[in-house]
């Protein structure tokens, strides 16, 4: 069993997935517009170029997404995507890329559990945490 996040966008899913592909080194696997789908007859002409389903391969994970019609869209609440890396330099690079045009809630920094950890909301309204854990340490009882 695997859990894969499915993100809703306000009409900029394609731009978001191309941004993630370029900045995070993923690969778009699938990108289908409403207009090219069986739902074409049920959507307004201005919505036909929006994305009904997209998938992005990112390492061993799949990120899925959709442009949600305005009447059904809700901002993400109570969740964050966590980007996990073992390389502090990679954490710095990914955090800077995701923060571009977004809003940083916690700057990338060393914490008691991580060599680097930071939180942000990207330019598409998606909340992220970037984590680069420290080497395992012996804990005293």
Short mmCIF file of C-alpha atoms in Angstrom, two decimals, residues 20-114:
data_model
loop_
_atom_site.label_atom_id
_atom_site.label_comp_id
_atom_site.label_asym_id
_atom_site.label_seq_id
_atom_site.Cartn_x
_atom_site.Cartn_y
_atom_site.Cartn_z
CA UNK A 20 7.45 21.06 -9.75
CA UNK A 21 8.87 19.07 -12.66
CA UNK A 22 11.48 21.72 -13.39
CA UNK A 23 12.35 22.76 -9.83
CA UNK A 24 12.13 19.38 -8.04
CA UNK A 25 13.42 17.14 -10.81
CA UNK A 26 10.20 15.18 -11.28
CA UNK A 27 8.66 13.94 -14.50
CA UNK A 28 5.08 14.62 -15.60
CA UNK A 29 3.56 11.24 -16.43
CA UNK A 30 0.03 12.28 -17.37
CA UNK A 31 -1.70 15.58 -18.16
CA UNK A 32 -5.31 15.57 -19.38
CA UNK A 33 -7.52 18.61 -19.92
CA UNK A 34 -11.26 18.70 -19.30
CA UNK A 35 -11.70 19.43 -23.02
CA UNK A 36 -9.89 16.24 -24.05
CA UNK A 37 -11.85 14.11 -21.58
CA UNK A 38 -15.35 12.59 -21.62
CA UNK A 39 -16.32 15.53 -19.34
CA UNK A 40 -15.78 18.05 -22.18
CA UNK A 41 -19.49 18.46 -22.88
CA UNK A 42 -20.16 19.25 -19.21
CA UNK A 43 -17.70 22.12 -18.74
CA UNK A 44 -17.75 25.73 -19.87
CA UNK A 45 -15.53 26.68 -22.82
CA UNK A 46 -13.18 28.68 -20.57
CA UNK A 47 -12.61 25.60 -18.40
CA UNK A 48 -11.79 23.14 -21.23
CA UNK A 49 -8.04 23.87 -21.11
CA UNK A 50 -7.91 23.25 -17.35
CA UNK A 51 -6.56 19.96 -16.01
CA UNK A 52 -8.91 17.15 -15.05
CA UNK A 53 -6.06 14.80 -14.06
CA UNK A 54 -2.28 15.08 -13.82
CA UNK A 55 0.41 12.88 -12.34
CA UNK A 56 4.03 13.69 -11.59
CA UNK A 57 6.66 11.08 -10.72
CA UNK A 58 8.87 12.51 -7.98
CA UNK A 59 11.40 9.96 -6.81
CA UNK A 60 9.41 6.96 -5.60
CA UNK A 61 6.27 9.06 -5.10
CA UNK A 62 3.43 10.06 -7.38
CA UNK A 63 1.87 13.49 -7.01
CA UNK A 64 -1.57 13.81 -8.59
CA UNK A 65 -3.52 16.97 -9.27
CA UNK A 66 -6.64 18.55 -10.70
CA UNK A 67 -8.05 21.97 -11.45
CA UNK A 68 -11.11 22.11 -9.24
CA UNK A 69 -14.01 24.23 -10.48
CA UNK A 70 -14.35 27.43 -8.43
CA UNK A 71 -17.66 26.31 -6.92
CA UNK A 72 -15.92 23.26 -5.38
CA UNK A 73 -12.40 24.54 -4.65
CA UNK A 74 -11.17 24.74 -1.04
CA UNK A 75 -7.77 25.97 0.13
CA UNK A 76 -5.60 23.18 1.58
CA UNK A 77 -6.13 22.88 5.35
CA UNK A 78 -4.49 20.79 7.99
CA UNK A 79 -1.91 19.20 5.67
CA UNK A 80 1.53 19.82 4.24
CA UNK A 81 3.54 17.92 1.69
CA UNK A 82 6.87 16.88 3.16
CA UNK A 83 9.87 16.78 0.88
CA UNK A 84 12.43 14.51 2.55
CA UNK A 85 16.11 14.49 1.57
CA UNK A 86 19.34 13.22 3.12
CA UNK A 87 21.46 15.99 1.63
CA UNK A 88 21.43 19.44 3.31
CA UNK A 89 22.45 21.11 0.02
CA UNK A 90 19.51 19.46 -1.75
CA UNK A 91 17.18 20.63 1.05
CA UNK A 92 18.46 24.19 0.58
CA UNK A 93 18.01 24.03 -3.21
CA UNK A 94 14.50 22.55 -3.04
CA UNK A 95 13.37 24.96 -0.31
CA UNK A 96 14.60 27.98 -2.29
CA UNK A 97 12.86 26.71 -5.44
CA UNK A 98 9.53 26.10 -3.70
CA UNK A 99 9.72 29.42 -1.83
CA UNK A 100 10.14 31.36 -5.08
CA UNK A 101 6.99 33.47 -5.30
CA UNK A 102 5.54 31.79 -2.21
CA UNK A 103 5.45 32.55 1.50
CA UNK A 104 7.92 31.17 4.05
CA UNK A 105 6.42 30.29 7.44
CA UNK A 106 9.66 28.93 8.92
CA UNK A 107 13.04 29.56 7.28
CA UNK A 108 15.11 26.50 6.49
CA UNK A 109 17.33 25.89 9.52
CA UNK A 110 18.85 23.28 11.78
CA UNK A 111 16.51 21.90 14.45
CA UNK A 112 16.92 19.35 17.20
CA UNK A 113 15.67 16.60 14.83
CA UNK A 114 16.93 17.83 11.45
#
